[in-house]
Tab-separated table of C-alpha atoms in Angstrom:
chain	number	residue	atom	x	y	z
A	1	MET	CA	-86.460	93.570	164.633
A	2	THR	CA	-88.137	94.193	161.323
A	3	ALA	CA	-86.180	92.563	158.534
A	4	LEU	CA	-86.612	90.600	155.357
A	5	ARG	CA	-85.414	87.064	156.192
A	6	LYS	CA	-84.434	83.825	154.549
A	7	THR	CA	-82.501	80.766	155.684
A	8	LEU	CA	-80.316	78.729	153.329
A	9	LYS	CA	-78.705	75.379	153.981
A	10	LEU	CA	-75.409	76.336	152.363
A	11	PRO	CA	-71.867	77.221	153.398
A	12	LEU	CA	-71.521	80.914	154.230
A	13	ALA	CA	-69.335	81.686	151.204
A	14	GLU	CA	-71.897	80.208	148.799
A	15	ALA	CA	-74.783	81.977	150.531
A	16	ARG	CA	-72.883	85.241	150.311
A	17	ALA	CA	-72.223	84.789	146.593
A	18	ARG	CA	-75.928	84.157	145.997
A	19	VAL	CA	-76.942	87.169	148.089
A	20	GLU	CA	-74.567	89.443	146.204
A	21	ALA	CA	-75.772	88.119	142.831
A	22	GLY	CA	-79.411	88.663	143.784
A	23	LEU	CA	-78.691	92.186	144.975
A	24	ARG	CA	-76.748	92.965	141.794
A	25	GLU	CA	-79.753	91.957	139.691
A	26	GLU	CA	-81.746	94.631	141.534
A	27	GLY	CA	-79.099	97.325	141.070
A	28	PHE	CA	-77.429	97.060	144.486
A	29	GLY	CA	-73.711	96.878	145.112
A	30	ILE	CA	-71.816	96.071	148.287
A	31	LEU	CA	-70.085	99.173	149.667
A	32	THR	CA	-68.971	97.887	153.055
A	33	GLU	CA	-68.216	94.635	154.825
A	34	ILE	CA	-67.841	94.006	158.526
A	35	ASP	CA	-66.698	90.574	159.650
A	36	VAL	CA	-68.123	90.720	163.159
A	37	ALA	CA	-66.766	87.324	164.234
A	38	ALA	CA	-63.212	88.178	163.121
A	39	THR	CA	-63.373	91.593	164.773
A	40	LEU	CA	-64.581	90.181	168.103
A	41	LYS	CA	-61.864	87.529	167.992
A	42	ALA	CA	-59.118	90.046	167.193
A	43	ARG	CA	-60.234	92.678	169.696
A	44	LEU	CA	-61.682	90.626	172.537
A	45	GLY	CA	-60.536	87.049	171.949
A	46	LEU	CA	-64.172	85.930	171.646
A	47	GLU	CA	-65.074	82.950	169.480
A	48	ARG	CA	-68.335	83.366	167.546
A	49	PRO	CA	-69.888	81.652	164.562
A	50	PRO	CA	-69.383	83.477	161.252
A	51	TYR	CA	-71.336	86.748	161.160
A	52	LEU	CA	-71.048	89.281	158.335
A	53	ILE	CA	-72.685	92.662	157.875
A	54	LEU	CA	-72.693	93.874	154.279
A	55	GLY	CA	-73.637	97.434	153.355
A	56	ALA	CA	-75.769	97.291	150.201
A	57	CYS	CA	-76.572	100.368	148.123
A	58	ASN	CA	-78.548	101.035	144.969
A	59	PRO	CA	-76.927	104.239	143.658
A	60	HIS	CA	-80.044	105.419	141.806
A	61	LEU	CA	-82.241	105.086	144.888
A	62	ALA	CA	-79.549	106.576	147.132
A	63	ALA	CA	-79.158	109.614	144.867
A	64	LYS	CA	-82.914	110.249	144.909
A	65	ALA	CA	-83.066	109.830	148.681
A	66	LEU	CA	-80.129	112.197	149.261
A	67	GLU	CA	-81.686	114.789	146.993
A	68	ALA	CA	-84.944	114.595	148.948
A	69	GLU	CA	-83.245	114.599	152.365
A	70	PRO	CA	-79.477	115.213	152.731
A	71	ASP	CA	-79.438	113.752	156.271
A	72	ILE	CA	-80.680	110.368	154.995
A	73	GLY	CA	-77.042	109.273	154.820
A	74	LEU	CA	-77.378	108.379	158.493
A	75	LEU	CA	-79.522	105.433	157.377
A	76	LEU	CA	-77.447	104.351	154.386
A	77	PRO	CA	-76.340	101.849	153.204
A	78	CYS	CA	-78.867	99.088	153.819
A	79	ASN	CA	-77.493	96.409	156.138
A	80	VAL	CA	-77.502	92.785	155.042
A	81	VAL	CA	-76.576	90.249	157.724
A	82	LEU	CA	-75.342	86.727	157.013
A	83	ARG	CA	-75.196	84.674	160.190
A	84	GLN	CA	-74.054	81.056	160.389
A	85	GLU	CA	-76.416	78.900	162.463
A	86	GLY	CA	-75.089	75.342	162.442
A	87	GLU	CA	-75.380	74.071	158.868
A	88	GLU	CA	-77.579	76.984	157.814
A	89	VAL	CA	-77.011	80.634	157.043
A	90	GLU	CA	-79.646	83.092	158.143
A	91	ILE	CA	-79.919	86.137	155.895
A	92	LEU	CA	-81.501	89.317	157.181
A	93	ILE	CA	-81.967	92.470	155.134
A	94	GLN	CA	-82.847	95.775	156.725
A	95	ASP	CA	-86.419	96.718	155.782
A	96	PRO	CA	-86.268	100.276	154.379
A	97	GLU	CA	-89.994	100.841	154.927
A	98	ALA	CA	-89.695	99.984	158.622
A	99	THR	CA	-86.519	102.025	159.033
A	100	PHE	CA	-87.846	105.106	157.258
A	101	ALA	CA	-91.171	104.856	159.122
A	102	LEU	CA	-89.254	106.121	162.169
A	103	LEU	CA	-88.497	109.425	160.420
A	104	PRO	CA	-90.591	112.562	160.921
A	105	GLU	CA	-93.628	112.852	158.643
A	106	GLY	CA	-92.097	115.746	156.688
A	107	VAL	CA	-89.053	113.683	155.765
A	108	ARG	CA	-91.203	110.673	154.848
A	109	ALA	CA	-93.297	112.900	152.585
A	110	LYS	CA	-90.158	114.107	150.765
A	111	LEU	CA	-89.021	110.516	150.219
A	112	GLY	CA	-92.336	109.524	148.681
A	113	THR	CA	-92.334	105.929	147.463
A	114	LEU	CA	-88.557	105.410	147.663
A	115	PRO	CA	-88.725	103.225	150.803
A	116	GLN	CA	-91.351	100.984	149.183
A	117	GLU	CA	-89.346	100.721	145.953
A	118	ALA	CA	-86.200	99.828	147.872
A	119	ARG	CA	-88.085	97.203	149.902
A	120	GLU	CA	-89.583	95.661	146.755
A	121	ARG	CA	-86.156	95.410	145.126
A	122	LEU	CA	-84.588	93.886	148.236
A	123	ALA	CA	-87.461	91.421	148.618
A	124	ARG	CA	-87.060	90.333	144.985
A	125	ALA	CA	-83.324	89.844	145.535
A	126	LEU	CA	-84.012	87.718	148.604
A	127	GLY	CA	-86.690	85.782	146.751
A	128	ARG	CA	-84.158	84.713	144.124
A	129	LEU	CA	-82.057	82.823	146.673
């Protein structure tokens, strides 16, 4: 899968705080949170290492994208995964350029440079960790 990635040797809670701070500096907020491990345990009794999916959104970029293409909401918000791997936390951020590259050419043309701008902001946020 195409994603922006980084691994930190930190507890999950500290890694999450750093991820959220980095995203905030780039104008993103967290709209949704899915605790995959807790959900699988509650629904299926399965034990898994901590695994969170955060839905990150930059409202300015989202507003521009929705104005260009109302159906773009199917691809929003941008998923950020924090996955515990032993003593490390792997962080994966959905790459907007790769995701939007799957759209028809006409839609991509309407979006212009928004996917690149979103990717640059997300990469800077990840680089701050």
